[in-house]
């Protein structure tokens, strides 16, 4: 592979805020982030996260897995006590070889931290540690209500203040530092010290400072000259692209919130727990764009059946539409009950596709076609089912 010869003497620092990290799927990294990793391997950029942002992300992932584990434990215990179930005990179901069912779940919970540490360590982020002076400086801002604090003594902004301290140090060492942050106040505070900011990873890789970098100079030149040919090949293999899209959409849609007036929740909002049966899939090949070396972005619309969950106020538990199933709790202690149902929804999104460099040899490698969804927008609830 021919490499670009004009490498950076020092890579451009790129720091990510917590909200950007939390929007990433660490198991299925987007083509955009994979491009950034390749640029880091080529010493073109250095991908950074402050210790606080990294720990917040890790804590969020650990809490999500712990919640799923506890939910599964409760569900299985309910199944054991269900007279219609043939499972006599949790131990029998789990086949725990001498351990009780609860001990098996405790073992799972005790390894969650270690498992996520292994995953996150493999992503390639460089963690900017805390400085001994950070605490004093942060609390000076805290008591004065200065940015990034929105108000005097606003405790919710303490993590952002530590992130800003880390960013300030990196920017002082290298004024080319770019901050990827979706928080308006923190972003404005970063701009106040002259730091360039963007709100998404897509915006980042389209900056001149980043888009001008190259992992493979020969492929990059070929890519710029043959983009229409690549799009044409993908269009010819659209059935394969759609099959791959449906596979990744199963996980990409999980956890997304959808809002519609027909959802009987206080804010008309529900969370997707499962998506299936994708139909009316339309890929807008005519407006496909390159967003980086070997990365293509194309608009896509589709429909899907969605299993969703939300909370229903206890006073409304018996006055919900027929498609909603309410899990009744304690009417004295619980103000809200769990509810779920199936809806049929329509989405707009961007499909990012990573193209293997071997395409320049004349054949699109369909076995290496990583793709992800971004900017997913719930357009309409077609009908509850």
XYZ file of C-alpha atoms in Angstrom, residues 8-317:
310
model
C 2.381 15.437 10.347
C 5.466 16.026 12.499
C 2.946 16.097 15.356
C -0.563 14.682 14.970
C -3.550 17.025 15.278
C -5.184 16.581 18.712
C -8.902 15.734 18.532
C -10.766 15.620 21.852
C -14.254 14.143 22.323
C -16.836 15.302 24.852
C -18.995 12.902 26.863
C -22.108 13.335 24.705
C -20.146 12.327 21.597
C -18.713 9.247 23.313
C -22.121 8.199 24.632
C -23.502 8.435 21.104
C -20.946 5.878 19.903
C -21.489 2.127 19.813
C -18.126 0.764 21.019
C -18.886 -2.678 19.591
C -19.833 -1.463 16.103
C -17.715 1.619 15.430
C -18.903 3.834 12.595
C -16.966 4.056 9.315
C -16.268 7.694 10.205
C -14.613 6.811 13.504
C -12.763 3.895 11.909
C -11.322 6.398 9.416
C -10.159 8.560 12.323
C -8.510 5.527 13.895
C -6.643 4.817 10.665
C -5.509 8.449 10.586
C -4.278 8.049 14.153
C -2.355 4.908 13.205
C -0.755 6.968 10.413
C 0.217 9.630 13.017
C -2.023 12.240 11.389
C -4.336 12.792 14.371
C -4.378 11.946 18.071
C -7.785 10.924 19.446
C -8.333 12.106 23.015
C -10.873 12.045 25.825
C -10.519 13.624 29.238
C -10.441 11.228 32.188
C -13.830 12.554 33.309
C -15.507 12.109 29.904
C -14.016 8.630 29.500
C -15.145 7.559 32.994
C -18.634 8.978 32.414
C -18.903 6.950 29.218
C -17.622 3.777 30.881
C -20.006 4.276 33.817
C -22.952 4.715 31.433
C -22.112 1.477 29.588
C -21.606 -0.442 32.836
C -24.914 0.826 34.233
C -26.757 -0.152 31.038
C -25.381 -3.708 31.174
C -26.113 -3.976 34.892
C -29.695 -2.840 34.276
C -30.149 -5.459 31.546
C -28.744 -8.129 33.870
C -31.089 -7.138 36.699
C -34.062 -6.946 34.329
C -33.272 -10.461 33.086
C -32.978 -11.755 36.659
C -36.401 -10.303 37.568
C -37.990 -11.602 34.350
C -36.668 -15.134 34.900
C -37.841 -15.153 38.508
C -41.320 -14.155 37.327
C -41.174 -16.970 34.776
C -40.238 -19.481 37.486
C -43.311 -18.492 39.513
C -45.618 -18.577 36.469
C -47.856 -21.675 36.649
C -47.782 -21.922 32.871
C -43.993 -22.305 32.835
C -42.210 -25.666 32.932
C -39.151 -24.103 34.617
C -39.034 -25.231 38.246
C -36.225 -22.963 39.408
C -33.785 -20.302 38.293
C -30.952 -22.756 38.994
C -32.465 -25.306 36.621
C -32.805 -22.738 33.844
C -29.236 -21.463 34.141
C -27.540 -24.900 34.431
C -25.130 -23.381 36.927
C -23.131 -26.512 37.845
C -23.487 -26.252 41.594
C -24.013 -22.495 41.814
C -27.396 -20.989 42.543
C -29.095 -18.801 39.979
C -28.412 -15.686 42.056
C -24.728 -16.595 42.329
C -24.562 -16.930 38.539
C -26.026 -13.444 38.076
C -23.674 -12.036 40.708
C -20.770 -13.521 38.745
C -22.013 -11.762 35.590
C -22.297 -8.438 37.430
C -18.824 -8.801 38.924
C -17.251 -9.089 35.460
C -19.123 -6.227 33.747
C -16.504 -3.601 34.658
C -13.626 -5.763 33.431
C -15.406 -6.686 30.208
C -16.132 -3.045 29.303
C -12.587 -2.014 30.226
C -11.317 -4.511 27.661
C -13.657 -3.195 24.962
C -12.909 0.492 25.573
C -9.160 -0.041 25.787
C -9.278 -1.452 22.246
C -10.966 1.606 20.731
C -7.803 3.672 20.564
C -8.656 6.726 22.661
C -5.840 8.458 24.533
C -7.071 9.466 27.989
C -5.992 12.876 29.303
C -5.464 12.460 33.039
C -6.508 14.947 35.706
C -4.036 17.618 36.755
C -3.326 18.220 40.493
C -4.571 21.810 40.111
C -7.838 20.881 38.400
C -9.985 20.659 41.523
C -8.980 24.104 42.851
C -9.465 25.758 39.467
C -12.816 24.060 38.851
C -14.215 25.204 42.191
C -13.054 28.766 41.604
C -15.296 28.734 38.520
C -18.030 26.916 40.454
C -18.314 29.585 43.174
C -18.148 32.432 40.640
C -20.601 30.841 38.191
C -18.200 31.330 35.294
C -18.306 29.182 32.109
C -18.709 26.352 31.560
C -20.962 26.713 34.647
C -24.341 27.997 33.496
C -25.190 29.376 36.952
C -23.579 29.978 40.323
C -22.867 26.681 42.135
C -24.493 24.554 39.419
C -23.318 21.064 40.412
C -24.466 19.475 37.161
C -21.739 21.388 35.314
C -18.836 20.146 37.465
C -17.914 17.310 35.033
C -17.922 19.776 32.122
C -15.582 22.065 34.051
C -13.059 19.239 34.483
C -13.388 18.390 30.776
C -12.756 22.047 29.909
C -9.628 22.062 32.081
C -8.264 19.041 30.226
C -9.133 20.614 26.857
C -7.427 23.866 27.864
C -4.177 22.053 28.618
C -4.231 20.164 25.302
C -5.082 23.340 23.372
C -2.325 25.304 25.107
C 0.187 22.673 24.024
C -1.179 22.554 20.462
C -3.489 25.356 19.161
C -4.600 23.070 16.292
C -6.698 21.077 18.805
C -10.241 20.316 17.638
C -13.018 19.705 20.183
C -15.974 17.491 19.175
C -18.833 18.508 21.447
C -22.615 18.584 21.180
C -23.106 20.718 24.308
C -23.665 24.337 23.323
C -22.390 25.930 26.539
C -19.248 23.810 26.734
C -18.624 24.344 23.028
C -18.905 28.122 23.432
C -16.517 27.985 26.398
C -14.014 26.088 24.238
C -14.346 28.711 21.495
C -13.588 31.438 24.063
C -10.001 30.148 24.324
C -9.669 29.957 20.543
C -10.289 26.224 20.228
C -11.997 25.029 17.035
C -15.154 23.034 17.770
C -17.575 20.862 15.796
C -20.739 19.172 17.017
C -20.498 15.750 15.309
C -17.892 13.279 14.059
C -19.296 13.744 10.540
C -18.599 17.473 10.784
C -15.112 16.698 12.074
C -13.986 14.546 9.175
C -15.284 17.120 6.688
C -13.147 19.901 8.167
C -10.378 20.989 5.816
C -7.806 20.170 8.513
C -8.976 16.546 8.623
C -10.271 15.920 5.098
C -6.908 16.964 3.668
C -5.172 14.175 5.587
C -4.671 10.779 4.038
C -3.955 7.265 5.217
C -3.273 5.935 1.712
C -2.413 8.733 -0.713
C -2.769 6.555 -3.804
C -6.231 5.340 -2.777
C -7.314 8.828 -1.758
C -6.541 10.182 -5.242
C -8.321 7.235 -6.853
C -11.314 7.741 -4.514
C -11.734 11.393 -5.461
C -11.640 10.557 -9.172
C -13.851 7.451 -9.124
C -16.582 8.194 -6.583
C -19.355 7.963 -9.193
C -18.082 4.546 -10.270
C -18.173 3.282 -6.659
C -21.722 4.564 -6.213
C -22.720 2.826 -9.460
C -21.287 -0.484 -8.220
C -23.137 -0.141 -4.921
C -26.354 0.639 -6.789
C -25.879 -2.549 -8.839
C -25.431 -4.502 -5.581
C -28.276 -2.740 -3.778
C -29.904 -6.004 -2.650
C -26.751 -6.865 -0.709
C -26.553 -3.358 0.770
C -30.179 -3.617 1.892
C -29.548 -7.013 3.508
C -26.577 -5.571 5.416
C -28.592 -2.486 6.360
C -31.333 -4.637 7.885
C -28.757 -6.510 9.941
C -27.173 -3.395 11.423
C -30.511 -1.602 11.869
C -31.603 -4.248 14.383
C -29.006 -2.973 16.847
C -28.745 0.635 15.653
C -32.418 1.371 16.391
C -32.427 -0.207 19.837
C -32.637 2.474 22.525
C -33.736 5.283 20.181
C -36.596 7.424 21.479
C -39.612 8.045 19.242
C -42.264 10.704 19.789
C -45.842 10.739 18.528
C -49.136 11.990 19.939
C -50.621 8.462 19.814
C -48.136 7.215 22.439
C -49.930 7.493 25.825
C -46.924 8.740 27.785
C -46.605 12.124 29.513
C -44.321 13.422 26.757
C -45.730 11.152 24.007
C -42.337 9.413 23.908
C -41.336 5.746 23.877
C -38.033 3.874 23.611
C -37.395 1.220 20.967
C -36.510 -2.134 22.480
C -36.612 -4.127 19.233
C -37.051 -3.388 15.516
C -38.008 -5.901 12.830
C -39.648 -6.420 9.425
C -38.030 -3.569 7.470
C -39.973 -2.520 4.378
C -40.169 0.271 1.780
C -36.405 0.764 1.930
C -35.285 3.527 -0.446
C -31.616 4.482 -0.835
C -30.937 7.895 -2.384
C -27.920 6.937 -4.510
C -28.291 10.073 -6.659
C -27.221 12.252 -3.731
C -24.506 10.017 -2.239
C -21.507 11.967 -0.940
C -17.952 11.263 0.112
C -17.333 12.308 3.715
C -13.753 11.088 3.865
C -11.258 8.747 2.305
C -13.182 5.554 1.519
C -16.313 6.614 3.433
C -19.610 7.205 1.639
C -22.772 8.786 3.087
C -26.159 8.226 1.494
C -29.699 9.063 2.575
C -32.095 6.217 3.333
C -35.790 5.991 4.200
C -37.474 2.887 5.568
C -40.362 1.536 7.593
C -40.199 -0.945 10.445
C -42.271 -2.608 13.114
C -41.072 -1.543 16.545
C -41.447 -3.037 19.989
C -41.444 -0.002 22.290
C -41.651 0.596 26.019
C -42.582 3.596 28.114
C -44.222 4.528 31.421
C -47.915 5.096 32.004
C -49.280 7.076 34.939
C -51.095 4.741 37.315
C -54.330 6.719 37.004
C -54.326 6.058 33.243
C -53.439 2.357 33.461
